[in-house]
CSV table of C-alpha atoms in Angstrom, one decimal:
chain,number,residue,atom,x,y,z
A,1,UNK,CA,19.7,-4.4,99.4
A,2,UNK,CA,17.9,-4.6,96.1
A,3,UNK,CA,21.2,-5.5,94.2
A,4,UNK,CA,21.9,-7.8,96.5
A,5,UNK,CA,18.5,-9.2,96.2
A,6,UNK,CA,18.7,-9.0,92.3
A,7,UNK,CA,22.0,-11.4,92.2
A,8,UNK,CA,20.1,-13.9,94.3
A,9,UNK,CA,17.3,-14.0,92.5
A,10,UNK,CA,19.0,-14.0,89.0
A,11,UNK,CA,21.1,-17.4,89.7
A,12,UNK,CA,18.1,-18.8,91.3
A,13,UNK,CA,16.8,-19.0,87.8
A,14,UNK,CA,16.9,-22.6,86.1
A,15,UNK,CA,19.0,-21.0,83.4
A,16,UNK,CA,21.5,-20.3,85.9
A,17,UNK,CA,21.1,-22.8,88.5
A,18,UNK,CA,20.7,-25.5,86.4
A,19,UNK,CA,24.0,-24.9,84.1
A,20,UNK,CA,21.3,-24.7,81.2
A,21,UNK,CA,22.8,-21.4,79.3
A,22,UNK,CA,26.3,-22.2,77.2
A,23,UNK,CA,28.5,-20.2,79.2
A,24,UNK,CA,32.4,-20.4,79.1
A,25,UNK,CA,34.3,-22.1,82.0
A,26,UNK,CA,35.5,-19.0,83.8
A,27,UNK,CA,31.8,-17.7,84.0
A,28,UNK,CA,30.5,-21.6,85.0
A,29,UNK,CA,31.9,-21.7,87.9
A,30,UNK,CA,30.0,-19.0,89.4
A,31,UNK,CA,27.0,-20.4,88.4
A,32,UNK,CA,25.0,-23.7,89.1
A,33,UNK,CA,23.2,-24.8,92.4
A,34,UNK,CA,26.4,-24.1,94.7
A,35,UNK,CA,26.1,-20.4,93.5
A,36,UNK,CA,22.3,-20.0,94.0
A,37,UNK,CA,22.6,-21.7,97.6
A,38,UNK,CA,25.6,-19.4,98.8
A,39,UNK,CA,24.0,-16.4,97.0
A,40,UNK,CA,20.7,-16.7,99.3
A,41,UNK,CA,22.6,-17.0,102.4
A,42,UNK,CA,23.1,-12.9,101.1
A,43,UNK,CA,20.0,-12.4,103.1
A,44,UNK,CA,22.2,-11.9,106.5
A,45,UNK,CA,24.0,-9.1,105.0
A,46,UNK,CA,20.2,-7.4,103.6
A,47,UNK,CA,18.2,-8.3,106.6
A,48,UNK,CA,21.4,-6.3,108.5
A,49,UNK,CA,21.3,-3.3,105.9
A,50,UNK,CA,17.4,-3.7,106.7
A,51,UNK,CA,17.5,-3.4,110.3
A,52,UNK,CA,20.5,-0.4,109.8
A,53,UNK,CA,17.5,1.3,107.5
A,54,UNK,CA,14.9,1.5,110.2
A,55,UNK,CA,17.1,2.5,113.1
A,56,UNK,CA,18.2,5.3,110.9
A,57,UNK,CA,14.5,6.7,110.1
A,58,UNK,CA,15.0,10.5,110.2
A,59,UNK,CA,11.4,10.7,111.0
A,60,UNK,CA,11.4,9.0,113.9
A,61,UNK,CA,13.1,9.7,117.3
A,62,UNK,CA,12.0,7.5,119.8
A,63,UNK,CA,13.5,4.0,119.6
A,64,UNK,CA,10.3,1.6,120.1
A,65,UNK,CA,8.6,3.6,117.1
A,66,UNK,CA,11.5,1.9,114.9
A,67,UNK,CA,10.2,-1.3,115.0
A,68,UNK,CA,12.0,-2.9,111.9
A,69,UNK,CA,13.7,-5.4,114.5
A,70,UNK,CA,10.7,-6.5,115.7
A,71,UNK,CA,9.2,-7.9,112.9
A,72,UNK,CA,12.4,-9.7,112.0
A,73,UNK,CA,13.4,-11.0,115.2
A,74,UNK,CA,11.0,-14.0,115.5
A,75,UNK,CA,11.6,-15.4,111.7
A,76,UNK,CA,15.5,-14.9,112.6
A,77,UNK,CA,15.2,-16.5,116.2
A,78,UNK,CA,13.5,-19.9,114.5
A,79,UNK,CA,16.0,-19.9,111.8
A,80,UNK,CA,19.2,-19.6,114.1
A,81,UNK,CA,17.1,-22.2,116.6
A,82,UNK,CA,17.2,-24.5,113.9
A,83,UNK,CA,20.9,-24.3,112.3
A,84,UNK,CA,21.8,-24.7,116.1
A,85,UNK,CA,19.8,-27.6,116.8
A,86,UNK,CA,21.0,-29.2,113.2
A,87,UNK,CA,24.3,-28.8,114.2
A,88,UNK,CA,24.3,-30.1,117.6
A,89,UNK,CA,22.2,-33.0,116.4
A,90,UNK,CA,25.0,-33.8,113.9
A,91,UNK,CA,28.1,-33.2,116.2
A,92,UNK,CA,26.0,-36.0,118.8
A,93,UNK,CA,25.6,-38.5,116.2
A,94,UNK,CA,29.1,-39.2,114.5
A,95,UNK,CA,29.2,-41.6,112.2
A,96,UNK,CA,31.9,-44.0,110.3
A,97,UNK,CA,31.6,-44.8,106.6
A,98,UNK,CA,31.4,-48.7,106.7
A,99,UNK,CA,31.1,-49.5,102.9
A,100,UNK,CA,31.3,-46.8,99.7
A,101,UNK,CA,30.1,-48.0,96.0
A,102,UNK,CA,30.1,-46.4,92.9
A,103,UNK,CA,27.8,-48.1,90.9
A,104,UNK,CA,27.1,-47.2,86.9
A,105,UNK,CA,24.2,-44.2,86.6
A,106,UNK,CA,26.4,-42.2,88.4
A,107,UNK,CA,24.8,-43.1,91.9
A,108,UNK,CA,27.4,-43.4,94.9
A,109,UNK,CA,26.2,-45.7,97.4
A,110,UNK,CA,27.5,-44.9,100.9
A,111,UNK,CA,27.1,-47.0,104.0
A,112,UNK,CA,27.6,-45.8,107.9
A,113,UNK,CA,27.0,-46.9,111.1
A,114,UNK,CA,24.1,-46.0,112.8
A,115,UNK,CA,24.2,-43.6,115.8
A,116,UNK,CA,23.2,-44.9,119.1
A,117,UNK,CA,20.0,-44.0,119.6
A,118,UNK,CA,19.1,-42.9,116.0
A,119,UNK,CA,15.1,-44.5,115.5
A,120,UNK,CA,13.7,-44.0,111.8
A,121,UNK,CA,11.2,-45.7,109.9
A,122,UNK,CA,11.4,-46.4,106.2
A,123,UNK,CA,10.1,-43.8,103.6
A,124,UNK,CA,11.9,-41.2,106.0
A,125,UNK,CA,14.8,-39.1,104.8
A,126,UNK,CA,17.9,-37.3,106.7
A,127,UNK,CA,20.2,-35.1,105.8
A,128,UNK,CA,23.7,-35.2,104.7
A,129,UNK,CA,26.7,-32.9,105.2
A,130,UNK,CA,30.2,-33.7,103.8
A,131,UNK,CA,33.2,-30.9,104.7
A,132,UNK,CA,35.1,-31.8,102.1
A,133,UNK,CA,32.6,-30.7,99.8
A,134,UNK,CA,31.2,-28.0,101.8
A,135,UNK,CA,31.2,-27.3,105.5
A,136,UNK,CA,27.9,-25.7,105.1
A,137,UNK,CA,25.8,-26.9,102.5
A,138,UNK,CA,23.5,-29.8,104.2
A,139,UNK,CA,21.2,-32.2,101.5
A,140,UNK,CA,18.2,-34.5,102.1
A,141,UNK,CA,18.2,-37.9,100.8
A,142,UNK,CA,15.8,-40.9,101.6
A,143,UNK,CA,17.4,-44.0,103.7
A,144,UNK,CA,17.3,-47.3,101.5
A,145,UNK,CA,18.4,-49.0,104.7
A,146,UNK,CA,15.9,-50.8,106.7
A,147,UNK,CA,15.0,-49.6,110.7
A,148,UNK,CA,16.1,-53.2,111.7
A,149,UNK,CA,19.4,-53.3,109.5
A,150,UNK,CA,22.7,-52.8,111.7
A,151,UNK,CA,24.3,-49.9,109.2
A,152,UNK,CA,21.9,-46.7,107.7
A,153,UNK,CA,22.4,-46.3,103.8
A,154,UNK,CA,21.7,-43.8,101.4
A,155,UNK,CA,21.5,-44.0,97.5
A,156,UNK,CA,22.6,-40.4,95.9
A,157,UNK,CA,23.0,-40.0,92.0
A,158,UNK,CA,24.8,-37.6,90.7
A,159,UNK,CA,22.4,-34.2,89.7
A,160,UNK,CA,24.0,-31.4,90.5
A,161,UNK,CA,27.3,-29.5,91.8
A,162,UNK,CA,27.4,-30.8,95.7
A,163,UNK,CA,26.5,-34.3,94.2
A,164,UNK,CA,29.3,-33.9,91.5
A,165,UNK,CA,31.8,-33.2,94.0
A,166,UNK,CA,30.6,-35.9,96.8
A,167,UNK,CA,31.1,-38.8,94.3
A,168,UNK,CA,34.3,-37.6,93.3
A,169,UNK,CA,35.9,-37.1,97.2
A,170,UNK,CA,34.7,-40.6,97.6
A,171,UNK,CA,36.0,-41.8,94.0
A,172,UNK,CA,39.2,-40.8,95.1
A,173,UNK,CA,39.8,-43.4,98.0
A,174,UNK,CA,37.6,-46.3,95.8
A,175,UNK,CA,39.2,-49.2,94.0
A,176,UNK,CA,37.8,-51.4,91.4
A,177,UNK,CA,36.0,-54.3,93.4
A,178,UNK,CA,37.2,-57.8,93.6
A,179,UNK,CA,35.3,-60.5,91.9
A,180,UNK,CA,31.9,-61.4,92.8
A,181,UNK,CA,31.6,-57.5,94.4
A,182,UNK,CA,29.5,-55.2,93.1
A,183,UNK,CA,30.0,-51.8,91.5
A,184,UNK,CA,32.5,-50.0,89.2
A,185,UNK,CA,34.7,-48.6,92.3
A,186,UNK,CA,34.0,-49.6,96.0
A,187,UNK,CA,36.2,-49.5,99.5
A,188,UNK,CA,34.9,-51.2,102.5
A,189,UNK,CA,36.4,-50.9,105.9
A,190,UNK,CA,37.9,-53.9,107.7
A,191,UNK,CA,38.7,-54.4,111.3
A,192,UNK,CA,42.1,-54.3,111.7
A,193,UNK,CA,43.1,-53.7,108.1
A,194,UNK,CA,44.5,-51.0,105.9
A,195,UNK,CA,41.4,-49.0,105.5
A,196,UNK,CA,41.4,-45.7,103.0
A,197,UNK,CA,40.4,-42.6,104.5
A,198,UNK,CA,37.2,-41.7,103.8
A,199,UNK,CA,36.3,-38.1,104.2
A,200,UNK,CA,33.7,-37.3,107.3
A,201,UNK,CA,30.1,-37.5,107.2
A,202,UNK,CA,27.6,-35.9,109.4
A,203,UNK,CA,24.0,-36.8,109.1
A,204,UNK,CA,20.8,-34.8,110.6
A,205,UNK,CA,17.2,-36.6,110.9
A,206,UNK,CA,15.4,-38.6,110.5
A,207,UNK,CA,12.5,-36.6,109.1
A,208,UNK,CA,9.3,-38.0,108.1
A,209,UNK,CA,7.5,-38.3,105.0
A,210,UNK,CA,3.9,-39.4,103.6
A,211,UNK,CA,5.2,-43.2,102.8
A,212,UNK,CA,6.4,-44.1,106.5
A,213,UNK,CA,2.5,-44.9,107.0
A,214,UNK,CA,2.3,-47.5,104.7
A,215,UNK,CA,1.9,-50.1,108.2
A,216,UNK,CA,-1.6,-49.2,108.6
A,217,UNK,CA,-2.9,-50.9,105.4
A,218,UNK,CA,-3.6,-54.5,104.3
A,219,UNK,CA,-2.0,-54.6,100.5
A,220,UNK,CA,0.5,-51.8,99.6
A,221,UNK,CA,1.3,-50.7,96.2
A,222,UNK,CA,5.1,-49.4,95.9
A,223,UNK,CA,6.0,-47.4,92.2
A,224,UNK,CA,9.6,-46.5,92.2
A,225,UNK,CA,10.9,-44.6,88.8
A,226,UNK,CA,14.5,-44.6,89.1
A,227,UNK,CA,16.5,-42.9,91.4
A,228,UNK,CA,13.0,-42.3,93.4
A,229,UNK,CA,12.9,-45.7,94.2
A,230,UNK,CA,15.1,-45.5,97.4
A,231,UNK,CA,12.3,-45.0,100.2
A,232,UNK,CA,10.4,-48.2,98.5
A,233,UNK,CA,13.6,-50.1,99.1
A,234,UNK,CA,13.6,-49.6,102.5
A,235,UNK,CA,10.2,-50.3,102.9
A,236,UNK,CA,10.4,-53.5,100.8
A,237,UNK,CA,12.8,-54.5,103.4
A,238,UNK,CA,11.2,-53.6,106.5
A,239,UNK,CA,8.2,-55.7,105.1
A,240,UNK,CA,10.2,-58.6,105.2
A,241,UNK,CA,11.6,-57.6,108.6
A,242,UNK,CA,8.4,-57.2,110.3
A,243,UNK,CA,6.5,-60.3,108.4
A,244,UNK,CA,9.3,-62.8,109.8
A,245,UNK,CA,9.0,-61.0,113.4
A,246,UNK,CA,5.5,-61.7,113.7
A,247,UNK,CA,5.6,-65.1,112.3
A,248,UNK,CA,8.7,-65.9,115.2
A,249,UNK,CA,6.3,-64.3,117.5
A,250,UNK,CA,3.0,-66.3,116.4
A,251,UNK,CA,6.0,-69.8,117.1
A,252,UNK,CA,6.8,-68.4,120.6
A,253,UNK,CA,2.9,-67.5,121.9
A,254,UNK,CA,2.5,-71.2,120.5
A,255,UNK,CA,4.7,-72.7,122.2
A,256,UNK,CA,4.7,-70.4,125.6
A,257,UNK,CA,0.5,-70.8,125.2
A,258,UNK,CA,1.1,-75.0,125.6
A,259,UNK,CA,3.8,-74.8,128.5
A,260,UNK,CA,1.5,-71.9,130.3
A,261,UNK,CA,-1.1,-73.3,133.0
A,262,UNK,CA,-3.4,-71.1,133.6
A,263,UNK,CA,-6.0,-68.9,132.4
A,264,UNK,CA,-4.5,-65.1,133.4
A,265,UNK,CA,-1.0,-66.4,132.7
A,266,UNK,CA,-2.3,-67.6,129.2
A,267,UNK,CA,-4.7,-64.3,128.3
A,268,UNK,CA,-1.7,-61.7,129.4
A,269,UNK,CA,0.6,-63.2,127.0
A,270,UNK,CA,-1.8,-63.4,124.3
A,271,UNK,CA,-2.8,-59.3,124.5
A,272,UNK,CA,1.2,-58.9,124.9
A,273,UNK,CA,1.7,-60.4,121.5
A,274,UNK,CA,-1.5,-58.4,120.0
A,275,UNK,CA,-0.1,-55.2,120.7
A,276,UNK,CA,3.5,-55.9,119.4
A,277,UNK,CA,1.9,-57.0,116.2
A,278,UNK,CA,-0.9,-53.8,116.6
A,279,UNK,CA,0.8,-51.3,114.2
A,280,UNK,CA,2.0,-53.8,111.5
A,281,UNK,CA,-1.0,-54.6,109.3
A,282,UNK,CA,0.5,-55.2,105.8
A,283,UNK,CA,0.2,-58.8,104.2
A,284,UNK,CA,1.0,-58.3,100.5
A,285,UNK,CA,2.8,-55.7,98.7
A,286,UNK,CA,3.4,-55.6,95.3
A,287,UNK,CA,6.8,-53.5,94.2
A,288,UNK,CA,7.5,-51.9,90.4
A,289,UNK,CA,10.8,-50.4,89.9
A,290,UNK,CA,10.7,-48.7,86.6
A,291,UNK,CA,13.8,-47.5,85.0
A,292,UNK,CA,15.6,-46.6,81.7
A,293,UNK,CA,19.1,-48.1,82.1
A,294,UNK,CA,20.0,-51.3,82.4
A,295,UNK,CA,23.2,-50.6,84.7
A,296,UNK,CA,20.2,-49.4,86.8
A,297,UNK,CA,19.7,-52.9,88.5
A,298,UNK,CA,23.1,-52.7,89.8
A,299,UNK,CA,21.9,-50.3,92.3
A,300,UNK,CA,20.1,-52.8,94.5
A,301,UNK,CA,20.8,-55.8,93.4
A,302,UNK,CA,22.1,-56.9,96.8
A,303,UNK,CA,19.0,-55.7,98.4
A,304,UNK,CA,16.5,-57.4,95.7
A,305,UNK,CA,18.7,-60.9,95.8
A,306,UNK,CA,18.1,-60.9,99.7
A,307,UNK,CA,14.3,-59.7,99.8
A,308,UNK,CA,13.6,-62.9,97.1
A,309,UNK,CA,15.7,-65.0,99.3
A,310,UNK,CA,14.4,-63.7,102.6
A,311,UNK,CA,10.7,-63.9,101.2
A,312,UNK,CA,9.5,-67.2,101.5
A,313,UNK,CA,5.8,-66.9,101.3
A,314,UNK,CA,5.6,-64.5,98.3
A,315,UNK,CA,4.2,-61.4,100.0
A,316,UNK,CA,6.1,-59.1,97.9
A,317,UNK,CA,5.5,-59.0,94.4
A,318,UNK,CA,8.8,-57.6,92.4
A,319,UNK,CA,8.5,-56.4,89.2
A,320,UNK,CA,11.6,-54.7,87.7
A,321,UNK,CA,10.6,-52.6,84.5
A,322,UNK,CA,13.5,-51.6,81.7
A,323,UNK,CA,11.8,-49.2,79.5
A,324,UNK,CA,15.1,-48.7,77.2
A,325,UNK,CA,13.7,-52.2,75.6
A,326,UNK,CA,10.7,-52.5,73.5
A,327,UNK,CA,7.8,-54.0,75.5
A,328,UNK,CA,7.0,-57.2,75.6
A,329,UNK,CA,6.1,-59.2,72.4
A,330,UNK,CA,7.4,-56.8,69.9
A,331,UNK,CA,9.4,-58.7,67.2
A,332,UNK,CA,12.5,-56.3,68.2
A,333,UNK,CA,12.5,-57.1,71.4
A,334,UNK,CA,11.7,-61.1,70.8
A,335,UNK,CA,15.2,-62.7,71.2
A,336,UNK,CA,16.3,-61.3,74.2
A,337,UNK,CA,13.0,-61.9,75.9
A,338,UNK,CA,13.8,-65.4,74.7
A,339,UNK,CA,17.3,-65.6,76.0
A,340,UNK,CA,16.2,-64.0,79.1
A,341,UNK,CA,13.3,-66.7,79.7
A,342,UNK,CA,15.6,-69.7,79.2
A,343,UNK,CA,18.4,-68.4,81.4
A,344,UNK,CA,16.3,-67.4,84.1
A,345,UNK,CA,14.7,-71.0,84.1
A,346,UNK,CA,17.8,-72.8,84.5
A,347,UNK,CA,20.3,-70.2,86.8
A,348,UNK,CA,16.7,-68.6,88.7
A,349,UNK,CA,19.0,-65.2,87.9
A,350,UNK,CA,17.9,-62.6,85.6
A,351,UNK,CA,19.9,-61.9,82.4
A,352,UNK,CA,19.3,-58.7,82.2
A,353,UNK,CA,18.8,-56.7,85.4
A,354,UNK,CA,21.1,-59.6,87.4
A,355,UNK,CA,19.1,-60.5,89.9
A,356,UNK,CA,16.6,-63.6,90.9
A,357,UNK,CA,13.5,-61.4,90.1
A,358,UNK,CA,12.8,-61.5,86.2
A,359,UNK,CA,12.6,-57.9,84.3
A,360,UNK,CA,9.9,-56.6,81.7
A,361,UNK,CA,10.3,-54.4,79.1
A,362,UNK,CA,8.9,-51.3,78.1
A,363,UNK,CA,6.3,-49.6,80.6
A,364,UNK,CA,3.8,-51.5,83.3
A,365,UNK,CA,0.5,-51.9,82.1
A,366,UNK,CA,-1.2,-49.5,84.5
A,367,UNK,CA,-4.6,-50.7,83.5
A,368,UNK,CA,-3.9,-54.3,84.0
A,369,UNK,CA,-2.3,-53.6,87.2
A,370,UNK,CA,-5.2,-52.0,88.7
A,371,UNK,CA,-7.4,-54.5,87.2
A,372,UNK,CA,-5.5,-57.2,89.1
A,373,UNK,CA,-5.6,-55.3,91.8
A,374,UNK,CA,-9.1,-53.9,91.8
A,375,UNK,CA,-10.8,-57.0,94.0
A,376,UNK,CA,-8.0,-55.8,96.9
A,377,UNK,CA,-9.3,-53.2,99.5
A,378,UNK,CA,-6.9,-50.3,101.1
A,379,UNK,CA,-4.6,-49.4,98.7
A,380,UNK,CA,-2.0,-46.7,99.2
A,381,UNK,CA,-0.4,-46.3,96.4
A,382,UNK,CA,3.3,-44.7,97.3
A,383,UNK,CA,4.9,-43.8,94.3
A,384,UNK,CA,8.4,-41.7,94.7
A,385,UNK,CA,10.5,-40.5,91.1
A,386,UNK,CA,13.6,-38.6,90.6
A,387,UNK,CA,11.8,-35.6,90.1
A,388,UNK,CA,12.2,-34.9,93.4
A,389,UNK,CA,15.3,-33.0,95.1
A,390,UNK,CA,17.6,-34.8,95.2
A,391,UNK,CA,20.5,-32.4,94.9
């Protein structure tokens, strides 16, 4: 038990499972996150030895004074409750991969239907499980898609071993796009057509997270720092989503309210609408995505072009930051801030991130920001970086 218990905890180290030590290629590949999360799974065969160790207590005769089982028995029960449940979960919810991109960054972009029945709310995350890669291994990754989008998406960048090997199953049945696609390799499926065969996904969730609540204020501010900002996508989204609902719903009470007669009629249709609209209280969000790569904006540039379109009455505020660039009004950085101005003023697209929302360079201005923002009540600020696992 303890040896088995030293090799676990020795490649969880981040010198092991982070591939930082200079090891040759025949020792690498027993190293690195796939080794420290198989290695763990060595607690079956100690808790087993452990359980083998109490029975066989010399001391003891009688069977209920050997009461190792016991205090294993409820930590095991919720652990096998919960693999069970995962995998039920995910056998009930098939899915079909709809669109794959591989985008510059490293970051494969994979989209799938959505499972009847399958009810998230942006800022939420879910699970992901790919047999080709690993039958086992199972990774959490926020949804960029929206809850009133038709498909669920999921943004992953390449960080690790299982990410490694997911973007290059999925690099193998990509081609480069056509013109006017996005991405370095992508494969859609068509109805009908010639599709590629993409290898099977199983998703478990959704599961919640602190920035699903961001409904219940006024003024939202959203920080993204790279790869971190794929929650504050989908919430960008279902902003827009729920602002046009309850502006179609504000046209139909004014319209039902004039063709109603009479006063109960008139006063049940009014508290219908008011509790449709009762959990949605944001009015104005303001959105910085800060990033170091240019090739960075190709992640969502799809998703940014259609909130700008979609977004009629400016209640998002986008602001896409490149801090590779030196900030803005440094003589370095003077012509291209130039170039970018002019082109953006007669196309409306962006020169440098692509898009129809104009780029800065260097850092935001924290201070400024808040100053700007310091005559607004209920903030939440929801900020979301790469730091976290994302595996």
């Amino acid at each position: 038990m303890v040896v088995l218990m030293a090799i676990a905890f020795t490649l969880a180290t981040p010198w092991f499972r982070r591939n930082r030590l200079n090891l040759p290629k025949t020792l690498k590949k027993i190293t690195g996150f796939n080794a420290f999360w198989y290695s763990h799974h060595l607690f079956v065969i100690v808790y087993t030895l452990l359980i083998v160790h109490g029975i066989k207590l010399y001391l003891t005769k009688k069977w209920y004074q050997k009461t190792t089982w016991m205090y294993l028995a409820v930590p095991v029960s919720l652990y096998a409750c919960e693999r069970l449940i995962r995998a039920l979960r995910s056998s009930i919810k098939p899915v079909k991969i709809l669109k794959v991109a591989v985008y510059p960054g490293n970051v494969l972009a994979l989209h799938m239907s959505k499972p009847q029945g399958f009810r998230y709310k942006s800022g939420q995350y879910m699970f992901v499980n790919c047999a080709a890669v690993s039958p086992f291994e199972w990774h959490p990754f926020s949804i960029t898609s929206a809850p009133g989008d038709d498909e669920l998406s999921v943004h992953i960048r390449t960080l690790g071993d299982w990410t490694r090997q997911l973007k290059t199953v999925f690099s193998e049945v990509c081609k480069p796009p056509p013109a006017g696609k996005s991405g370095l390799l992508r494969a859609d499926f068509m109805q009908g057509g010639n599709n590629p065969s993409f290898p099977k996904i199983l998703i478990d969730g959704p599961y919640g997270a602190p920035a699903q609540d961001y409904k219940k204020y006024d003024v939202v501010l959203l920080v993204g720092l790279g790869i971190g900002a794929t929650p504050m996508v989908s919430i960008v989204k279902d902003i827009i989503h729920n602002i046009k609902m309850k502006e179609n719903e504000e046209q139909d009470s004014t319209v039902e309210t004039a063709l109603e007669s009479g006063r109960a009629n008139q006063s049940s249709h009014n508290n219908k609408i008011k509790s449709n609209r009762s959990g949605f209280k944001t009015r104005k969000a303001y959105y910085y995505w800060v990033t170091r790569e240019q090739g960075s904006f190709e992640w969502f540039k799809g998703i940014m072009n259609e909130v700008a379109e979609m977004d009629e009455n400016a209640m998002i505020e986008l602001h896409n930051y490149c801090t590779s660039v030196y900030e803005e009004g440094d003589a370095r950085s003077a012509l291209i801030a130039m170039l970018q101005s002019l082109h953006h003023a007669k196309n409306g697209v962006d020169v440098v991130s692509g898009t129809r929302v104009k780029s800065h360079f260097a850092k935001p201005n924290w201070r400024q920001v808040y100053k700007r923002l310091h005559s607004t009540t209920q903030i939440p600020e929801l900020v979301s970086s790469p730091t976290r696992p994302h595996l």
